[in-house]
Amino acid sequence: MNNIITTVQTYSSLIGRIFISIIFLVAGIGKITGYAGTAAYMQAMGLPGFLLPLVIVTEVIGALFIILGYRTRLVAFLLAGFSVLSALVFHLDFADQMQSLMFMKNIAIAGGFLFLVANGPGAVAIDNNK
């Protein structure tokens, strides 16, 4: 039983990092393949389209760094901020139930990243190979 607990403790942080990051990886790749539509959406929301490459890099590279456990605390802090900013810019229409849920999803993701800031990447991470 102790071996099972130890294994779960060893790999749960890695699995958690994958779970919290996959949404950013998929979203970033989706923005690459749907570049024009995403740029138009950003502009409709009042953001300049020239920010889209920065958003894509943040999502894709940030997700990969979190999954690998590289510079975890710093990247998690940045992605927490990115998640809160995204919630505030894109999901403030609380009269729309879907937007309200998306707002809460972004805040919950930010909370997960703050757990990484506080606790680090866990046992299986590049950060531990220094």
PDB file of C-alpha atoms in Angstrom, residues 6 8 10 12 19 24 26-27 36 46-47 54 58-59 63 65 70 81 85 93 104 110 114 116 120 130:
ATOM      1  CA  THR A   6       4.423   6.835  -3.051  1.00  0.00           C
ATOM      2  CA  VAL A   8       0.646   8.401  -6.684  1.00  0.00           C
ATOM      3  CA  THR A  10       5.406  10.951  -7.348  1.00  0.00           C
ATOM      4  CA  SER A  12       0.245  13.158  -9.468  1.00  0.00           C
ATOM      5  CA  PHE A  19      -4.010  18.379 -17.215  1.00  0.00           C
ATOM      6  CA  PHE A  24      -3.232  26.124 -23.317  1.00  0.00           C
ATOM      7  CA  VAL A  26      -4.517  23.014 -27.680  1.00  0.00           C
ATOM      8  CA  ALA A  27      -5.731  26.643 -27.621  1.00  0.00           C
ATOM      9  CA  ALA A  36      -7.229  35.253 -39.030  1.00  0.00           C
ATOM     10  CA  GLY A  46     -10.694  45.797 -28.264  1.00  0.00           C
ATOM     11  CA  LEU A  47      -7.252  44.199 -28.395  1.00  0.00           C
ATOM     12  CA  LEU A  54       2.619  36.848 -28.130  1.00  0.00           C
ATOM     13  CA  THR A  58       2.608  32.336 -24.169  1.00  0.00           C
ATOM     14  CA  GLU A  59       0.114  29.502 -24.503  1.00  0.00           C
ATOM     15  CA  ALA A  63       2.168  24.864 -21.579  1.00  0.00           C
ATOM     16  CA  PHE A  65       7.360  24.429 -19.863  1.00  0.00           C
ATOM     17  CA  TYR A  70      10.913  23.733 -16.431  1.00  0.00           C
ATOM     18  CA  GLY A  81      -1.810  36.266 -14.589  1.00  0.00           C
ATOM     19  CA  LEU A  85      -6.387  38.869 -17.685  1.00  0.00           C
ATOM     20  CA  ASP A  93     -20.645  39.272 -19.566  1.00  0.00           C
ATOM     21  CA  MET A 104     -14.882  30.980 -13.429  1.00  0.00           C
ATOM     22  CA  ALA A 110      -5.244  30.624 -12.251  1.00  0.00           C
ATOM     23  CA  LEU A 114      -0.850  29.458  -8.031  1.00  0.00           C
ATOM     24  CA  LEU A 116       2.304  25.329  -8.648  1.00  0.00           C
ATOM     25  CA  GLY A 120       6.672  23.688  -7.184  1.00  0.00           C
ATOM     26  CA  LYS A 130      19.850  21.141 -11.422  1.00  0.00           C
TER      27      LYS A 130
END
